């Protein structure tokens, strides 16, 4: 593989699993594809919470970090409960004055449990709320259903209204349905739900899975929608496509080249690499044997699995050598590069789609620059 020499950065993103269960049964959820997650406690244990606060303070101090992010995640993180969540956010916020590190908080939720009190909790903690919504009811309810098969769209739309009424910072988090109309999806999120910040995630897929549907047309349409909008929108995948087309670095690992700088803490204290990589296998594929109850966060840097994943994150796959888009694409998201025989040394399972997306964005930017010069 083509390698890049780079000093390993510290961990600056922490995904904290507040719950290992969920109140929805979304058909595409990577978390429950591996039933091993059900072996973990239903919610974050108190002793794990206490140990995490100590370990995190120590790590932030020793690494002299000036900023870091904490994502409250699940399962469905709101199953942790209001009082425990309020207390946790308060204790985490208190770390700022003791470490000199500014913490950015967010929570990823399906929105079903959001009420006025939850909205106030997150507003008071300056915690950004990312609500999972895939588009209008007919799109959203294809996959995002409860355990009785009922769609969740109406409850999610109500959550969006409650957050807006409370003034809680919030945005939408969708998973791309390549068969959907990107304009209909974006219009619903922007005009019906009122969000100005949203993301449309590329579906998890590995080379061991059936060939995924083409998604280039969807993202080209989404790019055109966002760049033509008469209101300012923040859409991470579009922002990164533009940055990469201009020769700059991506701000996420979802698209483009970016070193791994995230860690996940499970409800039992297990310390693991970035959570989205769980899609690469079954039977707890990210297990390291490390736990915040007995191990410093630093220990993760020396674990063989972390080393493999980190090296893959700064390495272009062998078959990408010579590709015109390799410096932009970087081989793609690690989970989209995975196969059992070759591990992460594969091109992106969405390779052709990525090339089409970069070509579309590049042509659009070139035309815009040309017109600006006339």
PDB file of C-alpha atoms in Angstrom, residues 57-302:
ATOM      1  CA  UNK A  57      -9.548  14.632  32.539  1.00  0.00           C
ATOM      2  CA  UNK A  58      -6.167  12.932  32.731  1.00  0.00           C
ATOM      3  CA  UNK A  59      -5.957  12.478  28.953  1.00  0.00           C
ATOM      4  CA  UNK A  60      -7.030  16.026  28.068  1.00  0.00           C
ATOM      5  CA  UNK A  61      -4.543  17.436  30.564  1.00  0.00           C
ATOM      6  CA  UNK A  62      -1.553  15.333  29.552  1.00  0.00           C
ATOM      7  CA  UNK A  63      -2.172  15.842  25.827  1.00  0.00           C
ATOM      8  CA  UNK A  64      -2.709  19.566  26.432  1.00  0.00           C
ATOM      9  CA  UNK A  65      -5.732  19.549  24.163  1.00  0.00           C
ATOM     10  CA  UNK A  66      -7.450  22.868  23.549  1.00  0.00           C
ATOM     11  CA  UNK A  67     -10.591  21.365  22.013  1.00  0.00           C
ATOM     12  CA  UNK A  68     -12.317  18.001  21.769  1.00  0.00           C
ATOM     13  CA  UNK A  69     -15.774  16.624  21.016  1.00  0.00           C
ATOM     14  CA  UNK A  70     -18.026  14.312  23.014  1.00  0.00           C
ATOM     15  CA  UNK A  71     -20.881  12.572  21.202  1.00  0.00           C
ATOM     16  CA  UNK A  72     -23.630  10.980  23.302  1.00  0.00           C
ATOM     17  CA  UNK A  73     -24.688   7.901  21.384  1.00  0.00           C
ATOM     18  CA  UNK A  74     -26.412   4.533  21.552  1.00  0.00           C
ATOM     19  CA  UNK A  75     -28.502   2.463  20.807  1.00  0.00           C
ATOM     20  CA  UNK A  76     -30.789   5.310  21.746  1.00  0.00           C
ATOM     21  CA  UNK A  77     -28.937   7.563  24.213  1.00  0.00           C
ATOM     22  CA  UNK A  78     -32.084   9.131  25.687  1.00  0.00           C
ATOM     23  CA  UNK A  79     -32.864   5.765  27.278  1.00  0.00           C
ATOM     24  CA  UNK A  80     -30.176   6.757  29.802  1.00  0.00           C
ATOM     25  CA  UNK A  81     -32.699   9.080  31.417  1.00  0.00           C
ATOM     26  CA  UNK A  82     -33.048  12.814  31.970  1.00  0.00           C
ATOM     27  CA  UNK A  83     -31.491  13.221  35.402  1.00  0.00           C
ATOM     28  CA  UNK A  84     -28.478  11.042  34.627  1.00  0.00           C
ATOM     29  CA  UNK A  85     -27.918  12.818  31.329  1.00  0.00           C
ATOM     30  CA  UNK A  86     -28.151  16.242  32.987  1.00  0.00           C
ATOM     31  CA  UNK A  87     -25.663  15.184  35.666  1.00  0.00           C
ATOM     32  CA  UNK A  88     -23.259  13.657  33.133  1.00  0.00           C
ATOM     33  CA  UNK A  89     -23.249  16.749  30.936  1.00  0.00           C
ATOM     34  CA  UNK A  90     -22.625  18.936  33.973  1.00  0.00           C
ATOM     35  CA  UNK A  91     -19.685  16.830  35.116  1.00  0.00           C
ATOM     36  CA  UNK A  92     -18.202  16.764  31.635  1.00  0.00           C
ATOM     37  CA  UNK A  93     -18.625  20.520  31.229  1.00  0.00           C
ATOM     38  CA  UNK A  94     -16.775  21.036  34.518  1.00  0.00           C
ATOM     39  CA  UNK A  95     -13.698  19.452  32.909  1.00  0.00           C
ATOM     40  CA  UNK A  96     -13.206  22.565  30.782  1.00  0.00           C
ATOM     41  CA  UNK A  97     -12.061  24.793  33.633  1.00  0.00           C
ATOM     42  CA  UNK A  98      -9.816  22.065  35.070  1.00  0.00           C
ATOM     43  CA  UNK A  99      -8.146  21.094  31.784  1.00  0.00           C
ATOM     44  CA  UNK A 100      -8.279  24.264  29.661  1.00  0.00           C
ATOM     45  CA  UNK A 101      -9.922  22.188  26.911  1.00  0.00           C
ATOM     46  CA  UNK A 102     -13.086  23.422  25.211  1.00  0.00           C
ATOM     47  CA  UNK A 103     -15.580  20.572  24.794  1.00  0.00           C
ATOM     48  CA  UNK A 104     -18.186  20.432  22.040  1.00  0.00           C
ATOM     49  CA  UNK A 105     -21.152  18.270  22.975  1.00  0.00           C
ATOM     50  CA  UNK A 106     -23.642  16.597  20.652  1.00  0.00           C
ATOM     51  CA  UNK A 107     -26.186  13.826  20.936  1.00  0.00           C
ATOM     52  CA  UNK A 108     -27.350  11.535  18.144  1.00  0.00           C
ATOM     53  CA  UNK A 109     -30.951  10.487  18.752  1.00  0.00           C
ATOM     54  CA  UNK A 110     -33.887   9.042  16.857  1.00  0.00           C
ATOM     55  CA  UNK A 111     -35.960  11.838  18.408  1.00  0.00           C
ATOM     56  CA  UNK A 112     -38.841   9.648  19.548  1.00  0.00           C
ATOM     57  CA  UNK A 113     -38.418  10.523  23.245  1.00  0.00           C
ATOM     58  CA  UNK A 114     -37.745  14.248  22.796  1.00  0.00           C
ATOM     59  CA  UNK A 115     -40.077  16.443  24.849  1.00  0.00           C
ATOM     60  CA  UNK A 116     -39.834  19.984  26.260  1.00  0.00           C
ATOM     61  CA  UNK A 117     -37.719  18.871  29.206  1.00  0.00           C
ATOM     62  CA  UNK A 118     -35.207  17.053  26.999  1.00  0.00           C
ATOM     63  CA  UNK A 119     -35.015  20.119  24.744  1.00  0.00           C
ATOM     64  CA  UNK A 120     -34.240  22.291  27.775  1.00  0.00           C
ATOM     65  CA  UNK A 121     -31.584  19.868  29.076  1.00  0.00           C
ATOM     66  CA  UNK A 122     -29.656  19.995  25.812  1.00  0.00           C
ATOM     67  CA  UNK A 123     -30.092  23.741  25.404  1.00  0.00           C
ATOM     68  CA  UNK A 124     -28.790  24.406  28.917  1.00  0.00           C
ATOM     69  CA  UNK A 125     -25.755  22.204  28.256  1.00  0.00           C
ATOM     70  CA  UNK A 126     -25.059  23.772  24.819  1.00  0.00           C
ATOM     71  CA  UNK A 127     -25.377  20.273  23.405  1.00  0.00           C
ATOM     72  CA  UNK A 128     -26.140  20.037  19.682  1.00  0.00           C
ATOM     73  CA  UNK A 129     -28.942  17.585  18.897  1.00  0.00           C
ATOM     74  CA  UNK A 130     -28.651  15.493  15.729  1.00  0.00           C
ATOM     75  CA  UNK A 131     -32.017  13.902  14.960  1.00  0.00           C
ATOM     76  CA  UNK A 132     -32.132  10.921  12.624  1.00  0.00           C
ATOM     77  CA  UNK A 133     -34.603  11.658   9.823  1.00  0.00           C
ATOM     78  CA  UNK A 134     -34.263  10.218   6.334  1.00  0.00           C
ATOM     79  CA  UNK A 135     -36.734  12.491   4.540  1.00  0.00           C
ATOM     80  CA  UNK A 136     -40.523  12.735   4.115  1.00  0.00           C
ATOM     81  CA  UNK A 137     -42.737  10.155   5.797  1.00  0.00           C
ATOM     82  CA  UNK A 138     -42.809   7.787   2.804  1.00  0.00           C
ATOM     83  CA  UNK A 139     -38.993   7.668   2.740  1.00  0.00           C
ATOM     84  CA  UNK A 140     -38.271   7.842   6.458  1.00  0.00           C
ATOM     85  CA  UNK A 141     -40.753   5.130   7.436  1.00  0.00           C
ATOM     86  CA  UNK A 142     -39.328   2.586   4.999  1.00  0.00           C
ATOM     87  CA  UNK A 143     -36.528   1.813   7.441  1.00  0.00           C
ATOM     88  CA  UNK A 144     -37.040   3.756  10.671  1.00  0.00           C
ATOM     89  CA  UNK A 145     -39.778   1.767  12.401  1.00  0.00           C
ATOM     90  CA  UNK A 146     -40.456   0.623  15.949  1.00  0.00           C
ATOM     91  CA  UNK A 147     -40.646  -2.987  17.122  1.00  0.00           C
ATOM     92  CA  UNK A 148     -44.285  -3.188  16.055  1.00  0.00           C
ATOM     93  CA  UNK A 149     -43.404  -2.082  12.519  1.00  0.00           C
ATOM     94  CA  UNK A 150     -44.895   1.399  12.946  1.00  0.00           C
ATOM     95  CA  UNK A 151     -43.185   4.353  11.314  1.00  0.00           C
ATOM     96  CA  UNK A 152     -41.533   6.971  13.512  1.00  0.00           C
ATOM     97  CA  UNK A 153     -41.752  10.013  11.232  1.00  0.00           C
ATOM     98  CA  UNK A 154     -44.591  11.803  13.047  1.00  0.00           C
ATOM     99  CA  UNK A 155     -42.747  11.585  16.373  1.00  0.00           C
ATOM    100  CA  UNK A 156     -39.510  12.808  14.800  1.00  0.00           C
ATOM    101  CA  UNK A 157     -41.256  15.784  13.179  1.00  0.00           C
ATOM    102  CA  UNK A 158     -42.746  16.663  16.569  1.00  0.00           C
ATOM    103  CA  UNK A 159     -39.275  16.517  18.124  1.00  0.00           C
ATOM    104  CA  UNK A 160     -37.988  18.956  15.517  1.00  0.00           C
ATOM    105  CA  UNK A 161     -40.762  21.392  16.421  1.00  0.00           C
ATOM    106  CA  UNK A 162     -40.050  21.113  20.156  1.00  0.00           C
ATOM    107  CA  UNK A 163     -36.327  21.735  19.675  1.00  0.00           C
ATOM    108  CA  UNK A 164     -36.998  24.755  17.480  1.00  0.00           C
ATOM    109  CA  UNK A 165     -39.466  26.182  20.008  1.00  0.00           C
ATOM    110  CA  UNK A 166     -36.905  25.815  22.800  1.00  0.00           C
ATOM    111  CA  UNK A 167     -34.095  27.335  20.751  1.00  0.00           C
ATOM    112  CA  UNK A 168     -32.014  24.178  21.146  1.00  0.00           C
ATOM    113  CA  UNK A 169     -29.247  23.900  18.530  1.00  0.00           C
ATOM    114  CA  UNK A 170     -30.195  20.992  16.274  1.00  0.00           C
ATOM    115  CA  UNK A 171     -29.823  19.438  12.854  1.00  0.00           C
ATOM    116  CA  UNK A 172     -30.870  16.379  10.899  1.00  0.00           C
ATOM    117  CA  UNK A 173     -28.895  13.204  10.281  1.00  0.00           C
ATOM    118  CA  UNK A 174     -30.085  11.097   7.343  1.00  0.00           C
ATOM    119  CA  UNK A 175     -28.847   7.889   5.774  1.00  0.00           C
ATOM    120  CA  UNK A 176     -28.858   7.999   1.989  1.00  0.00           C
ATOM    121  CA  UNK A 177     -31.545   5.990   0.225  1.00  0.00           C
ATOM    122  CA  UNK A 178     -30.162   5.947  -3.340  1.00  0.00           C
ATOM    123  CA  UNK A 179     -33.667   5.351  -4.727  1.00  0.00           C
ATOM    124  CA  UNK A 180     -35.012   8.534  -3.130  1.00  0.00           C
ATOM    125  CA  UNK A 181     -35.225  11.965  -4.749  1.00  0.00           C
ATOM    126  CA  UNK A 182     -32.483  14.101  -3.128  1.00  0.00           C
ATOM    127  CA  UNK A 183     -34.506  17.266  -3.677  1.00  0.00           C
ATOM    128  CA  UNK A 184     -37.510  15.776  -1.857  1.00  0.00           C
ATOM    129  CA  UNK A 185     -35.264  14.677   1.024  1.00  0.00           C
ATOM    130  CA  UNK A 186     -33.493  18.027   1.350  1.00  0.00           C
ATOM    131  CA  UNK A 187     -36.678  20.059   0.864  1.00  0.00           C
ATOM    132  CA  UNK A 188     -38.371  18.187   3.691  1.00  0.00           C
ATOM    133  CA  UNK A 189     -35.437  18.631   6.063  1.00  0.00           C
ATOM    134  CA  UNK A 190     -34.973  22.322   5.231  1.00  0.00           C
ATOM    135  CA  UNK A 191     -38.480  23.599   4.518  1.00  0.00           C
ATOM    136  CA  UNK A 192     -40.765  21.280   6.479  1.00  0.00           C
ATOM    137  CA  UNK A 193     -38.595  20.597   9.524  1.00  0.00           C
ATOM    138  CA  UNK A 194     -36.710  23.883   9.486  1.00  0.00           C
ATOM    139  CA  UNK A 195     -33.159  22.557   9.806  1.00  0.00           C
ATOM    140  CA  UNK A 196     -30.279  24.529   8.270  1.00  0.00           C
ATOM    141  CA  UNK A 197     -27.651  21.972   9.224  1.00  0.00           C
ATOM    142  CA  UNK A 198     -27.927  18.350   8.153  1.00  0.00           C
ATOM    143  CA  UNK A 199     -25.914  15.424   6.903  1.00  0.00           C
ATOM    144  CA  UNK A 200     -26.762  12.548   4.562  1.00  0.00           C
ATOM    145  CA  UNK A 201     -24.565   9.582   5.439  1.00  0.00           C
ATOM    146  CA  UNK A 202     -23.203   7.164   2.871  1.00  0.00           C
ATOM    147  CA  UNK A 203     -24.666   3.723   3.717  1.00  0.00           C
ATOM    148  CA  UNK A 204     -22.325   1.263   5.388  1.00  0.00           C
ATOM    149  CA  UNK A 205     -21.103  -1.404   2.974  1.00  0.00           C
ATOM    150  CA  UNK A 206     -18.042  -3.629   2.765  1.00  0.00           C
ATOM    151  CA  UNK A 207     -16.621  -5.820   0.013  1.00  0.00           C
ATOM    152  CA  UNK A 208     -18.033  -8.820   1.882  1.00  0.00           C
ATOM    153  CA  UNK A 209     -21.586  -7.512   1.469  1.00  0.00           C
ATOM    154  CA  UNK A 210     -23.761  -7.681  -1.671  1.00  0.00           C
ATOM    155  CA  UNK A 211     -22.905  -4.935  -4.152  1.00  0.00           C
ATOM    156  CA  UNK A 212     -24.579  -1.711  -2.974  1.00  0.00           C
ATOM    157  CA  UNK A 213     -26.823   0.478  -5.113  1.00  0.00           C
ATOM    158  CA  UNK A 214     -25.212   3.340  -6.996  1.00  0.00           C
ATOM    159  CA  UNK A 215     -25.505   6.610  -5.102  1.00  0.00           C
ATOM    160  CA  UNK A 216     -23.669   9.090  -7.356  1.00  0.00           C
ATOM    161  CA  UNK A 217     -26.879  10.493  -8.808  1.00  0.00           C
ATOM    162  CA  UNK A 218     -28.318  11.122  -5.340  1.00  0.00           C
ATOM    163  CA  UNK A 219     -25.273  13.023  -4.100  1.00  0.00           C
ATOM    164  CA  UNK A 220     -24.930  14.998  -7.320  1.00  0.00           C
ATOM    165  CA  UNK A 221     -28.529  16.111  -6.869  1.00  0.00           C
ATOM    166  CA  UNK A 222     -27.909  16.933  -3.207  1.00  0.00           C
ATOM    167  CA  UNK A 223     -24.825  18.978  -4.119  1.00  0.00           C
ATOM    168  CA  UNK A 224     -26.791  20.943  -6.706  1.00  0.00           C
ATOM    169  CA  UNK A 225     -29.590  21.580  -4.205  1.00  0.00           C
ATOM    170  CA  UNK A 226     -27.283  22.873  -1.483  1.00  0.00           C
ATOM    171  CA  UNK A 227     -25.140  25.065  -3.727  1.00  0.00           C
ATOM    172  CA  UNK A 228     -28.227  26.605  -5.379  1.00  0.00           C
ATOM    173  CA  UNK A 229     -30.068  27.226  -2.094  1.00  0.00           C
ATOM    174  CA  UNK A 230     -31.071  30.812  -1.335  1.00  0.00           C
ATOM    175  CA  UNK A 231     -30.529  30.148   2.386  1.00  0.00           C
ATOM    176  CA  UNK A 232     -27.218  29.218   3.984  1.00  0.00           C
ATOM    177  CA  UNK A 233     -27.027  25.458   4.583  1.00  0.00           C
ATOM    178  CA  UNK A 234     -24.361  23.400   6.326  1.00  0.00           C
ATOM    179  CA  UNK A 235     -24.198  19.890   4.882  1.00  0.00           C
ATOM    180  CA  UNK A 236     -21.012  18.081   5.842  1.00  0.00           C
ATOM    181  CA  UNK A 237     -20.753  15.778   2.832  1.00  0.00           C
ATOM    182  CA  UNK A 238     -21.207  18.712   0.431  1.00  0.00           C
ATOM    183  CA  UNK A 239     -18.753  20.874   2.365  1.00  0.00           C
ATOM    184  CA  UNK A 240     -16.165  18.094   2.209  1.00  0.00           C
ATOM    185  CA  UNK A 241     -16.699  17.457  -1.503  1.00  0.00           C
ATOM    186  CA  UNK A 242     -16.032  21.134  -2.170  1.00  0.00           C
ATOM    187  CA  UNK A 243     -12.982  21.198   0.115  1.00  0.00           C
ATOM    188  CA  UNK A 244     -11.546  18.134  -1.612  1.00  0.00           C
ATOM    189  CA  UNK A 245     -12.221  19.526  -5.088  1.00  0.00           C
ATOM    190  CA  UNK A 246     -10.282  22.640  -4.073  1.00  0.00           C
ATOM    191  CA  UNK A 247      -7.328  20.563  -2.891  1.00  0.00           C
ATOM    192  CA  UNK A 248      -8.044  20.924   0.818  1.00  0.00           C
ATOM    193  CA  UNK A 249      -8.424  18.156   3.414  1.00  0.00           C
ATOM    194  CA  UNK A 250     -11.717  16.592   4.407  1.00  0.00           C
ATOM    195  CA  UNK A 251     -13.022  17.295   7.889  1.00  0.00           C
ATOM    196  CA  UNK A 252     -14.341  13.769   8.387  1.00  0.00           C
ATOM    197  CA  UNK A 253     -13.524  10.183   7.531  1.00  0.00           C
ATOM    198  CA  UNK A 254     -16.824   9.639   5.731  1.00  0.00           C
ATOM    199  CA  UNK A 255     -15.376  10.972   2.515  1.00  0.00           C
ATOM    200  CA  UNK A 256     -11.792  11.872   1.691  1.00  0.00           C
ATOM    201  CA  UNK A 257      -8.545  11.260   3.549  1.00  0.00           C
ATOM    202  CA  UNK A 258      -8.403  11.874   7.273  1.00  0.00           C
ATOM    203  CA  UNK A 259      -6.429  10.268  10.128  1.00  0.00           C
ATOM    204  CA  UNK A 260      -8.423   8.418  12.753  1.00  0.00           C
ATOM    205  CA  UNK A 261      -8.765  10.589  15.863  1.00  0.00           C
ATOM    206  CA  UNK A 262     -11.849   9.118  17.530  1.00  0.00           C
ATOM    207  CA  UNK A 263     -12.518   6.568  20.262  1.00  0.00           C
ATOM    208  CA  UNK A 264     -15.644   4.891  21.629  1.00  0.00           C
ATOM    209  CA  UNK A 265     -16.508   4.033  25.228  1.00  0.00           C
ATOM    210  CA  UNK A 266     -19.241   1.402  25.654  1.00  0.00           C
ATOM    211  CA  UNK A 267     -21.725   1.085  28.515  1.00  0.00           C
ATOM    212  CA  UNK A 268     -19.471  -1.398  30.359  1.00  0.00           C
ATOM    213  CA  UNK A 269     -16.419   0.851  29.948  1.00  0.00           C
ATOM    214  CA  UNK A 270     -14.902  -0.976  26.982  1.00  0.00           C
ATOM    215  CA  UNK A 271     -12.514   1.298  25.105  1.00  0.00           C
ATOM    216  CA  UNK A 272     -12.583   0.824  21.327  1.00  0.00           C
ATOM    217  CA  UNK A 273     -11.749   2.506  17.992  1.00  0.00           C
ATOM    218  CA  UNK A 274     -14.284   4.614  16.082  1.00  0.00           C
ATOM    219  CA  UNK A 275     -17.769   3.187  16.295  1.00  0.00           C
ATOM    220  CA  UNK A 276     -18.818   3.227  12.617  1.00  0.00           C
ATOM    221  CA  UNK A 277     -16.175   0.578  11.915  1.00  0.00           C
ATOM    222  CA  UNK A 278     -18.387  -1.952  13.691  1.00  0.00           C
ATOM    223  CA  UNK A 279     -19.843  -2.647  10.238  1.00  0.00           C
ATOM    224  CA  UNK A 280     -16.694  -4.597   9.281  1.00  0.00           C
ATOM    225  CA  UNK A 281     -17.731  -7.773  11.074  1.00  0.00           C
ATOM    226  CA  UNK A 282     -19.583  -9.586  13.817  1.00  0.00           C
ATOM    227  CA  UNK A 283     -18.891 -10.802  17.348  1.00  0.00           C
ATOM    228  CA  UNK A 284     -17.610  -7.431  18.567  1.00  0.00           C
ATOM    229  CA  UNK A 285     -15.047  -6.763  15.791  1.00  0.00           C
ATOM    230  CA  UNK A 286     -13.645  -3.683  17.572  1.00  0.00           C
ATOM    231  CA  UNK A 287     -12.986  -5.391  20.918  1.00  0.00           C
ATOM    232  CA  UNK A 288      -9.602  -4.462  22.397  1.00  0.00           C
ATOM    233  CA  UNK A 289      -9.877  -5.844  25.921  1.00  0.00           C
ATOM    234  CA  UNK A 290      -9.248  -2.311  27.225  1.00  0.00           C
ATOM    235  CA  UNK A 291     -11.609  -0.698  29.717  1.00  0.00           C
ATOM    236  CA  UNK A 292     -11.665   2.732  31.366  1.00  0.00           C
ATOM    237  CA  UNK A 293     -12.209   0.992  34.712  1.00  0.00           C
ATOM    238  CA  UNK A 294      -8.581  -0.159  34.597  1.00  0.00           C
ATOM    239  CA  UNK A 295      -6.880   1.399  31.556  1.00  0.00           C
ATOM    240  CA  UNK A 296      -5.835   4.908  30.606  1.00  0.00           C
ATOM    241  CA  UNK A 297      -7.156   6.207  27.299  1.00  0.00           C
ATOM    242  CA  UNK A 298      -3.518   6.311  26.160  1.00  0.00           C
ATOM    243  CA  UNK A 299      -3.484   2.505  26.139  1.00  0.00           C
ATOM    244  CA  UNK A 300      -5.646   2.534  23.025  1.00  0.00           C
ATOM    245  CA  UNK A 301      -2.825   4.067  20.972  1.00  0.00           C
ATOM    246  CA  UNK A 302      -0.657   0.986  21.526  1.00  0.00           C
TER     247      UNK A 302
END
